[in-house]
PDB file of C-alpha atoms in Angstrom:
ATOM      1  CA  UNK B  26       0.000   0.000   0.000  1.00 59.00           C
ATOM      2  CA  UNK B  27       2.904   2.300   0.599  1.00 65.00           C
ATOM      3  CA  UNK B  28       4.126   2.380  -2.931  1.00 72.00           C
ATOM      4  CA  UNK B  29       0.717   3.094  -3.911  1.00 76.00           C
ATOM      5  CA  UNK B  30       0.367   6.711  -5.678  1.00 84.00           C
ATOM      6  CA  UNK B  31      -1.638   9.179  -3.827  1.00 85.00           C
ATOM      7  CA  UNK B  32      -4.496   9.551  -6.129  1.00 87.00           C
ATOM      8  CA  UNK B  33      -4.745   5.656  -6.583  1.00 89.00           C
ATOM      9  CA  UNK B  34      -4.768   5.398  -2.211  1.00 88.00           C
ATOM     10  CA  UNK B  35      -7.597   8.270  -2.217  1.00 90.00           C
ATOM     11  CA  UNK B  36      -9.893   5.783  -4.778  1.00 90.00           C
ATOM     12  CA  UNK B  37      -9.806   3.349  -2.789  1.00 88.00           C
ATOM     13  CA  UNK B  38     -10.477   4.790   0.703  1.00 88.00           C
ATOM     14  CA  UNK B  39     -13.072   6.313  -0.971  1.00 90.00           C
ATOM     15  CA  UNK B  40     -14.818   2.781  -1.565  1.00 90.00           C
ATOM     16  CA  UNK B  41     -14.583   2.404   2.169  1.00 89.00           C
ATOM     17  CA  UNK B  42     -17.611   3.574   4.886  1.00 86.00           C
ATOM     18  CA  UNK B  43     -17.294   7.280   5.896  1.00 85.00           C
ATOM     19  CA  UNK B  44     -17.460   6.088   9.771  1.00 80.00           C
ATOM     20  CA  UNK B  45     -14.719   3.465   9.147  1.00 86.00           C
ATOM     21  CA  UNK B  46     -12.462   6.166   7.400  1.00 87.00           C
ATOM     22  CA  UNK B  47     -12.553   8.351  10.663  1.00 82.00           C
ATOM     23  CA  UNK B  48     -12.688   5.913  13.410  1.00 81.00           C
ATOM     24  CA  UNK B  49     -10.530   3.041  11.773  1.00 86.00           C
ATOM     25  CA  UNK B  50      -8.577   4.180   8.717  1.00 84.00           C
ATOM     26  CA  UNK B  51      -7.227   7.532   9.860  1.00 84.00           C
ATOM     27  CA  UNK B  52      -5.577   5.445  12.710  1.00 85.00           C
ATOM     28  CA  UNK B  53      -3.290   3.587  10.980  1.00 85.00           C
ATOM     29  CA  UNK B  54      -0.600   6.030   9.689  1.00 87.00           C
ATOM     30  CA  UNK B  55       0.224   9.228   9.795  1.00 87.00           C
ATOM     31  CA  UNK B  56      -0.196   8.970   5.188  1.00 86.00           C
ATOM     32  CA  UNK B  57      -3.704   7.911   6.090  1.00 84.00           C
ATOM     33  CA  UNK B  58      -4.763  10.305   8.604  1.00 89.00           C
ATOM     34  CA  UNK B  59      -3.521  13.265   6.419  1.00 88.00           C
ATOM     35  CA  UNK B  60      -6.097  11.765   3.540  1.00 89.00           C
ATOM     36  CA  UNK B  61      -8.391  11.515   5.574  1.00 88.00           C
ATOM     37  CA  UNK B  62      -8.377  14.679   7.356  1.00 86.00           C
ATOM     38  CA  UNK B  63      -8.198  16.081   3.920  1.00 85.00           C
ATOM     39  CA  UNK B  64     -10.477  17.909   1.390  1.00 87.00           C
ATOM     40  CA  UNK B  65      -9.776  15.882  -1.776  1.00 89.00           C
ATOM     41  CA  UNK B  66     -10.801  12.066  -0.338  1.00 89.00           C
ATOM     42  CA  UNK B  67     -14.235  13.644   0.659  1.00 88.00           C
ATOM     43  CA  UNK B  68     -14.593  15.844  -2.374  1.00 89.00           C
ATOM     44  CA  UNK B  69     -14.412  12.112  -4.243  1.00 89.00           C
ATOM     45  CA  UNK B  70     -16.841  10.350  -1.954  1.00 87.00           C
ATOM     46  CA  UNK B  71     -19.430  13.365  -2.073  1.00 88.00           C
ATOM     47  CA  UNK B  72     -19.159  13.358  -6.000  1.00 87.00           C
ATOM     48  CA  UNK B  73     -19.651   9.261  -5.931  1.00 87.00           C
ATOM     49  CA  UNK B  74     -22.717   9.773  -3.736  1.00 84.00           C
ATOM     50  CA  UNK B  75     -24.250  12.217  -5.649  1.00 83.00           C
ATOM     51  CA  UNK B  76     -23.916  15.694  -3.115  1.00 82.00           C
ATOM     52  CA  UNK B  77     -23.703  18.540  -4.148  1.00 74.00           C
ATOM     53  CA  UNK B  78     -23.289  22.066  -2.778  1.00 66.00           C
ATOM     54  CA  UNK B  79     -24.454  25.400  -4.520  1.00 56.00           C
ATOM     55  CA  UNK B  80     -21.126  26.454  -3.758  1.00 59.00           C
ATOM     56  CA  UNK B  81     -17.860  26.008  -5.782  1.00 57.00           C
ATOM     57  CA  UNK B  82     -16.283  24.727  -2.205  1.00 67.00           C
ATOM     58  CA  UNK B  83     -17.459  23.743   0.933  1.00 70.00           C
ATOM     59  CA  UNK B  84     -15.889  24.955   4.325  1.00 74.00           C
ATOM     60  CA  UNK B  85     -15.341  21.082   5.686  1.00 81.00           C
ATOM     61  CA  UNK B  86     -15.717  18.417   2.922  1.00 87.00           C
ATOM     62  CA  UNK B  87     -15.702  16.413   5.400  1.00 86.00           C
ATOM     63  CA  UNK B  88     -18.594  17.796   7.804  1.00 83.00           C
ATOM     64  CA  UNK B  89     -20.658  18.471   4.297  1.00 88.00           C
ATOM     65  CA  UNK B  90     -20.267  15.039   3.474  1.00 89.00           C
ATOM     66  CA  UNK B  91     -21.986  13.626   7.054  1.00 86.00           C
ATOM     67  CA  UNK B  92     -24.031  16.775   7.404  1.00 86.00           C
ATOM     68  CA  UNK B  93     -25.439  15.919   3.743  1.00 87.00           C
ATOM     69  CA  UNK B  94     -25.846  12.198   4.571  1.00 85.00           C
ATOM     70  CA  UNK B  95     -27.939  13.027   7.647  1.00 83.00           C
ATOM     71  CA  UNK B  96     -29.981  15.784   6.614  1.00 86.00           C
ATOM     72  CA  UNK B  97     -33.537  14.905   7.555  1.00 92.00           C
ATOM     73  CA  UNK B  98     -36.719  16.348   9.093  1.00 96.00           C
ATOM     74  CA  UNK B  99     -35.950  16.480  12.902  1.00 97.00           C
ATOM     75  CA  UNK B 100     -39.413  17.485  13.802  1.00 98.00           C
ATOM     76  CA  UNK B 101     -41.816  13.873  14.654  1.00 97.00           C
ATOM     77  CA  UNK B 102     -45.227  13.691  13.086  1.00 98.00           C
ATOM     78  CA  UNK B 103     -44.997  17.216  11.652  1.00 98.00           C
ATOM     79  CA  UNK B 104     -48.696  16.252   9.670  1.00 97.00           C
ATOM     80  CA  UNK B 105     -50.937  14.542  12.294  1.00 97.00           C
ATOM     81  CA  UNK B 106     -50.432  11.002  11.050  1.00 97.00           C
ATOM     82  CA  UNK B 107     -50.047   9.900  14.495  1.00 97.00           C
ATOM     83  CA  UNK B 108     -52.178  12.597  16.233  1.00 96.00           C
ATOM     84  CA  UNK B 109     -50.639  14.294  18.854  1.00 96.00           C
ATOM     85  CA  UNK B 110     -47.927  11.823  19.491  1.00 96.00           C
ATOM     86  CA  UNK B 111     -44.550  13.493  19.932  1.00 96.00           C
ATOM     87  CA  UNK B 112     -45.839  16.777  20.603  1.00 97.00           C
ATOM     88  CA  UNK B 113     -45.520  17.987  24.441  1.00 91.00           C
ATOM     89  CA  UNK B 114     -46.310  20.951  26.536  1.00 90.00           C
ATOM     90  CA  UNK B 115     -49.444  20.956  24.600  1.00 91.00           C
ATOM     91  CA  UNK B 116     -52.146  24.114  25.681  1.00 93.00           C
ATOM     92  CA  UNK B 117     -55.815  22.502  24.722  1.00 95.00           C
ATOM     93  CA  UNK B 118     -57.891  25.967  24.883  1.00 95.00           C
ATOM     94  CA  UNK B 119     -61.062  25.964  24.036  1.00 96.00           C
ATOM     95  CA  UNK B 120     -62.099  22.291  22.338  1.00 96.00           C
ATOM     96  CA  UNK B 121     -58.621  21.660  22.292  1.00 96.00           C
ATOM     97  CA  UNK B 122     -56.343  20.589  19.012  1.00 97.00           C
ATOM     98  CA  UNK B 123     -57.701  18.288  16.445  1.00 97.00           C
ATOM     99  CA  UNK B 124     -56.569  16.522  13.862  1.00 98.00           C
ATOM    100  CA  UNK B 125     -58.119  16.306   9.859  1.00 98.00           C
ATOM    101  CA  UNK B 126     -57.975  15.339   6.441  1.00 97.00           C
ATOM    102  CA  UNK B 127     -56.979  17.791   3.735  1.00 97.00           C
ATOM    103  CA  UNK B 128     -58.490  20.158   2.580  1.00 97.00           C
ATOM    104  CA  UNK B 129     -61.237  20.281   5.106  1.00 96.00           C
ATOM    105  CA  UNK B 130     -64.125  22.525   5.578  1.00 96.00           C
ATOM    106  CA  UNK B 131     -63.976  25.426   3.402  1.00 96.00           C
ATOM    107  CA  UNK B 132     -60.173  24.893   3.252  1.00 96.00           C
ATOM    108  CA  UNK B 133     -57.500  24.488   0.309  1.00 96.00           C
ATOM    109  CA  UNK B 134     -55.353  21.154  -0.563  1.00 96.00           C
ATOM    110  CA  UNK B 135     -51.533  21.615   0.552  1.00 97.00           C
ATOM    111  CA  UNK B 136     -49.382  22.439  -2.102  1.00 95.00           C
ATOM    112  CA  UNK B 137     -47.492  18.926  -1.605  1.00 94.00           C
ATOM    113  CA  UNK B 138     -49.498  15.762  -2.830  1.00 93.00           C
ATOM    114  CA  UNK B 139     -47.696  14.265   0.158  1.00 94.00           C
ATOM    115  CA  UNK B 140     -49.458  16.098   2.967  1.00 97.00           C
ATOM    116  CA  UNK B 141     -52.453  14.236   3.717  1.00 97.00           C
ATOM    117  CA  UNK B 142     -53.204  16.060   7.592  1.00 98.00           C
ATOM    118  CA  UNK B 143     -53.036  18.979   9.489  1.00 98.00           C
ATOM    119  CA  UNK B 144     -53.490  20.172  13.102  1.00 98.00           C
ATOM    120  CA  UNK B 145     -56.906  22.510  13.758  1.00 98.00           C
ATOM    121  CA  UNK B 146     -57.024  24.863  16.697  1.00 98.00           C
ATOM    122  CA  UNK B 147     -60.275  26.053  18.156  1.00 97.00           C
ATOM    123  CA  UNK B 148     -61.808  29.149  20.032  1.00 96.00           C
ATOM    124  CA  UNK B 149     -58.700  29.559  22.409  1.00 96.00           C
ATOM    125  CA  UNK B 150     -55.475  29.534  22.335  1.00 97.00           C
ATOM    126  CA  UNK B 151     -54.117  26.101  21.570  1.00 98.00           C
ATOM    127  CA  UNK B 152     -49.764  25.651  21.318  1.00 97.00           C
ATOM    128  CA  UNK B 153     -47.320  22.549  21.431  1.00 98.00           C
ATOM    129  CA  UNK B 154     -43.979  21.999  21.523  1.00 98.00           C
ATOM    130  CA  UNK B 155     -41.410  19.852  20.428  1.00 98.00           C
ATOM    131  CA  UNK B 156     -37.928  19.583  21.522  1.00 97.00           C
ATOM    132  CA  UNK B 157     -35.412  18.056  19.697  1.00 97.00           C
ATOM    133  CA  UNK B 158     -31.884  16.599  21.274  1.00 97.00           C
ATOM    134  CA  UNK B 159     -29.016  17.056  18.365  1.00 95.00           C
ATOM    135  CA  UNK B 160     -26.693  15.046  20.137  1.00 92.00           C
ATOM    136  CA  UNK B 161     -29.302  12.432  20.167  1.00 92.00           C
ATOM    137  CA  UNK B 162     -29.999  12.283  16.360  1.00 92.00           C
ATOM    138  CA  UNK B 163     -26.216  12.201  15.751  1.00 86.00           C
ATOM    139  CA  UNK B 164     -24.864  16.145  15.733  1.00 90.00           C
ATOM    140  CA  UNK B 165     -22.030  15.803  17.852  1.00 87.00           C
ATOM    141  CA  UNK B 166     -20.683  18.444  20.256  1.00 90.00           C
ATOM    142  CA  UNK B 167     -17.547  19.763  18.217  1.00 86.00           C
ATOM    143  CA  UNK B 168     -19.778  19.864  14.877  1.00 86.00           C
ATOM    144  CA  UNK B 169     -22.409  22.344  16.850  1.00 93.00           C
ATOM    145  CA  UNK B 170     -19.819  24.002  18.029  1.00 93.00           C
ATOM    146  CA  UNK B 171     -16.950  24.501  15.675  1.00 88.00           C
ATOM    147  CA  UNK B 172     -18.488  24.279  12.171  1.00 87.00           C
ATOM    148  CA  UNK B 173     -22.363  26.091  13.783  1.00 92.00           C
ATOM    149  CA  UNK B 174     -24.292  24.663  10.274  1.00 92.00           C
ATOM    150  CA  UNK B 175     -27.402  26.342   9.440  1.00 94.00           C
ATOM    151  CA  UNK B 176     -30.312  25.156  10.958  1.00 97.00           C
ATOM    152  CA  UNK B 177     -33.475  26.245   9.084  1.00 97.00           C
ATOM    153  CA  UNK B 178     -36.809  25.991  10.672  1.00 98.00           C
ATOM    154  CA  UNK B 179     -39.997  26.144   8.048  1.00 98.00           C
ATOM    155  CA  UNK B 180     -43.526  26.066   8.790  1.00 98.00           C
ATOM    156  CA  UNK B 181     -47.188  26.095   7.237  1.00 98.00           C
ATOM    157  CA  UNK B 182     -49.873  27.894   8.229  1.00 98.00           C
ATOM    158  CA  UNK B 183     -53.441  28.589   6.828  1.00 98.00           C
ATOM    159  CA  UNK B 184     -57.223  29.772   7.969  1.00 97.00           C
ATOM    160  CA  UNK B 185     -60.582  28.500   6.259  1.00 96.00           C
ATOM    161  CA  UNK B 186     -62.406  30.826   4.306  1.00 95.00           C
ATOM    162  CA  UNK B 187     -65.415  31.644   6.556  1.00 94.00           C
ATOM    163  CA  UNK B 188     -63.285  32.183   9.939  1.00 96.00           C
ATOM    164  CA  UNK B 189     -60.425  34.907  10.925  1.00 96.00           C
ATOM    165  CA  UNK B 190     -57.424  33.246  13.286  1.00 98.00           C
ATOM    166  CA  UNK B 191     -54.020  34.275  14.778  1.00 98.00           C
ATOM    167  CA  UNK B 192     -51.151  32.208  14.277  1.00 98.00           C
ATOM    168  CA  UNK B 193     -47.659  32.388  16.130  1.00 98.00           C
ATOM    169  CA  UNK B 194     -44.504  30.521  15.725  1.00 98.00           C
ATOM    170  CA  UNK B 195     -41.469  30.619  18.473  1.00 98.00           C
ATOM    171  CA  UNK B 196     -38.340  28.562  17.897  1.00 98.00           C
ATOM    172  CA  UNK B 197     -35.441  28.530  20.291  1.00 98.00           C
ATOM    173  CA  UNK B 198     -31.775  26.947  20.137  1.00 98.00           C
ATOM    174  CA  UNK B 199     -31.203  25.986  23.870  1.00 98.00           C
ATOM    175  CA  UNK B 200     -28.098  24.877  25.645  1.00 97.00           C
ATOM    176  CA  UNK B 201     -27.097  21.960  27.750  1.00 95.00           C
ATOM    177  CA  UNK B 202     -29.219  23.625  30.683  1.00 95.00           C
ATOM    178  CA  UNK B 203     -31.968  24.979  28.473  1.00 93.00           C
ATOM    179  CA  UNK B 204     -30.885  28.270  28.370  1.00 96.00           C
ATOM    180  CA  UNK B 205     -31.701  30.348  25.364  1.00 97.00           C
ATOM    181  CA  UNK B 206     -28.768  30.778  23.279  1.00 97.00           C
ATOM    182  CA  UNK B 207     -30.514  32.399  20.207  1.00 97.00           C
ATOM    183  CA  UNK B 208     -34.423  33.295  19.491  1.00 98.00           C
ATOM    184  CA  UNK B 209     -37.074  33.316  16.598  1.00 98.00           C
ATOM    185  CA  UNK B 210     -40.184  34.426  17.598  1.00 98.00           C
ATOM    186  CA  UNK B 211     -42.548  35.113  14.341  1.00 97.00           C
ATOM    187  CA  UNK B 212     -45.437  37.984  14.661  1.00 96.00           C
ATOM    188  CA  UNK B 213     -48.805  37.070  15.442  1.00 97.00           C
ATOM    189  CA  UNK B 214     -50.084  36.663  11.893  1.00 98.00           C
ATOM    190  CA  UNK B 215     -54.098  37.890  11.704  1.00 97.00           C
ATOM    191  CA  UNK B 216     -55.446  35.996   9.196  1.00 97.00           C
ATOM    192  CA  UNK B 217     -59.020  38.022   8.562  1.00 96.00           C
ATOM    193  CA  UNK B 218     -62.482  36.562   8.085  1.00 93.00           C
ATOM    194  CA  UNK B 219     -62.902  36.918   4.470  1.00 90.00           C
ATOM    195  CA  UNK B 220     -59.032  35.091   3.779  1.00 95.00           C
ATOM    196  CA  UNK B 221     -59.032  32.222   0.379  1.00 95.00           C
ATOM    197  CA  UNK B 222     -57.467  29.567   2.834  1.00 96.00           C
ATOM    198  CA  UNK B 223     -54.257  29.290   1.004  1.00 97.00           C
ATOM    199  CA  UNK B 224     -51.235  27.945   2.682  1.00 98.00           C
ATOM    200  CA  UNK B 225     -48.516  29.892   3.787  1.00 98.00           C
ATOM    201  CA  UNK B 226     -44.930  28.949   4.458  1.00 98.00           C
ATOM    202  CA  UNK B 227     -42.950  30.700   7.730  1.00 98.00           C
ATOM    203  CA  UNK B 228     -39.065  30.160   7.440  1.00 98.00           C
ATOM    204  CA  UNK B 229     -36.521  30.741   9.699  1.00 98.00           C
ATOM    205  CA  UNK B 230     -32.415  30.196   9.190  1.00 97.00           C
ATOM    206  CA  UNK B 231     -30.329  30.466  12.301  1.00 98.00           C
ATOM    207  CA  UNK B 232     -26.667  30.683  11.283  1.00 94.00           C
ATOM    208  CA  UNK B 233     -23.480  31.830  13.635  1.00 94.00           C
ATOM    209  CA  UNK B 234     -25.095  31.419  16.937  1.00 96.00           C
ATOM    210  CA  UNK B 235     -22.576  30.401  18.731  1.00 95.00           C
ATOM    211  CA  UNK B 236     -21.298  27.751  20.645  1.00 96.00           C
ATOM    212  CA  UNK B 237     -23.561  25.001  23.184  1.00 97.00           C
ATOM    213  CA  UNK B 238     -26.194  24.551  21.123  1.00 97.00           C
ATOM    214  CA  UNK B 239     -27.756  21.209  22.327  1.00 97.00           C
ATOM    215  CA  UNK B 240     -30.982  21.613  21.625  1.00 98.00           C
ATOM    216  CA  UNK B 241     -34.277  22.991  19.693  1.00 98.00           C
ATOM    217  CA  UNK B 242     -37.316  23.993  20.950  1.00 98.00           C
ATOM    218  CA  UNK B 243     -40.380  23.958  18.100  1.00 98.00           C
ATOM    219  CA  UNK B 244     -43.645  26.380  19.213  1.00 98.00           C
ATOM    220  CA  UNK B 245     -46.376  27.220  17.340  1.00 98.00           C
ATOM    221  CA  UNK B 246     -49.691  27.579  18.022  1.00 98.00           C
ATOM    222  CA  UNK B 247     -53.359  30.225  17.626  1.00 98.00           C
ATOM    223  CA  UNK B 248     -56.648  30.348  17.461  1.00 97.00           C
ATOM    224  CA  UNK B 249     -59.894  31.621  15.425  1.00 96.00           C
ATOM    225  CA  UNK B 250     -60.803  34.827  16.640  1.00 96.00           C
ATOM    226  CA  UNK B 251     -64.838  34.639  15.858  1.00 94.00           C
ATOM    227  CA  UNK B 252     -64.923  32.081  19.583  1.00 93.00           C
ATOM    228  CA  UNK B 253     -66.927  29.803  17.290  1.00 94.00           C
ATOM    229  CA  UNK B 254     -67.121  25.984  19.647  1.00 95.00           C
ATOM    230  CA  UNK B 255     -65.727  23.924  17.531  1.00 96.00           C
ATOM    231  CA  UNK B 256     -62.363  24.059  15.099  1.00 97.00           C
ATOM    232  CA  UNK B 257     -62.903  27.056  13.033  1.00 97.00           C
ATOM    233  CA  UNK B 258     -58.871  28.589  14.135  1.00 97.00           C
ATOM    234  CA  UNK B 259     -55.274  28.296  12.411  1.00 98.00           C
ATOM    235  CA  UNK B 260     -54.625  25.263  10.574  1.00 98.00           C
ATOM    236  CA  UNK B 261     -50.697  24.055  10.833  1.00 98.00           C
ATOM    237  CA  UNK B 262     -48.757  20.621   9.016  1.00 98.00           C
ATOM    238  CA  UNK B 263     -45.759  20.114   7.469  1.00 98.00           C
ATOM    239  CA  UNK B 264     -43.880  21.560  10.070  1.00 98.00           C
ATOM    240  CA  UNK B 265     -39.420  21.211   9.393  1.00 98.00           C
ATOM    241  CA  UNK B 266     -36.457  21.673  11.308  1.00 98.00           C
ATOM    242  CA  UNK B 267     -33.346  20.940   9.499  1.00 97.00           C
ATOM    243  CA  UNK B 268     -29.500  21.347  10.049  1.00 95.00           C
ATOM    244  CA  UNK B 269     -27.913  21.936   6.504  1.00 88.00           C
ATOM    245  CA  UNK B 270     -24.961  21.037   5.029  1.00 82.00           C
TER     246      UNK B 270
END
């Protein structure tokens, strides 16, 4: 293997699992490590794999590579397939939340044919919560930390056409003791009486916030502002929390 060229060593690494290369391969020599620690073995494997960045160069090859590999919705039963499962500190005013089928009454079908549910809030206020451990779905400490990637929150919202509502969305990043490194907290969106029920998207990207970042906290929540019994208030799905490569 030593009289291997460079370029010949870097294929066939490549070939090899990405965990294996850093917990195994960059062990055995000082040659290896320096591969593996460097831009041009990852450039290969991302290219292989199919990712891509809009950039000409990434920061880390390396921490693109894993960050691209692991990119996923964070947020549990963002559409109400499982009803309320996975969403906590959840405030029931009025009749409480409630799950339905798309479009519902004098509602609007989500742009995405994949959206089947949403979640319904009724005369008073009505929020949940979801809080999601990054070290628990794989983000380790020195990633958060050192390389901070983007972590971009999105949301849908929308009323039905013969009923006003409020809407509000609050996201925070929280540290190892829950304190509140950095903040979004939307407006309260007034959706009014006479609206066409379309769906509207709410996005958030926190970037450079610092380090201990160990956790997110998802809020949103409203309610109709006629007081109509019943489920006449904001209707919310599809919610997304994402760290990007």
């Amino acid at each position: 293997m030593e009289s291997l060229p460079e370029a010949v060593l870097i294929r066939i690494l490549a070939a090899i699992p990405a965990v294996d290369l850093v917990l195994v391969c960059r062990l055995v020599c000082c040659q290896w490590k320096n591969l593996v620690d460097g831009a041009e073995l990852w450039i290969l494997k991302c290219q292989q794999e199919g990712l891509t960045t809009a950039e000409s160069d990434a920061e880390n090859w390396q921490n693109f590579y894993f960050l691209s590999k692991k990119r996923k919705n964070l947020i549990k039963n963002p559409c109400g397939e499982e009803d309320l499962e996975h969403w906590g500190e959840v405030e029931n005013g009025g009749d409480g939340w409630k799950v339905e089928e798309l479009p519902g009454d004098f509602g609007k079908e989500f742009p995405s044919e994949e959206v089947h549910k949403y979640f319904v809030t009724s005369y008073e206020w009505c929020k949940k919560a979801q809080v999601i451990d990054l070290r628990a779905e794989g983000y380790w400490e020195e990633l958060m930390d050192t390389t901070q990637p983007k972590i971009m929150v999105r949301d849908w919202y929308a009323g039905r056409r013969d009923a006003g509502c409020l809407y509000e969305l609050c996201v925070k990043l929280l540290s190892e003791n829950e304190d509140v490194l950095a903040e979004y907290k939307s407006e309260t969106v007034t959706i009014p009486e006479d609206n066409d029920a379309s769906w509207t998207e709410i996005s958030h990207t926190f970037s450079s916030y610092g380090p201990g970042v160990r956790f997110v906290r998802f809020e949103h929540g409203g309610q109709d502002t006629l007081f109509w019994k019943g489920w006449y208030g904001v209707r919310v799905t599809n919610s997304t929390v994402t760290v990007e490569p």
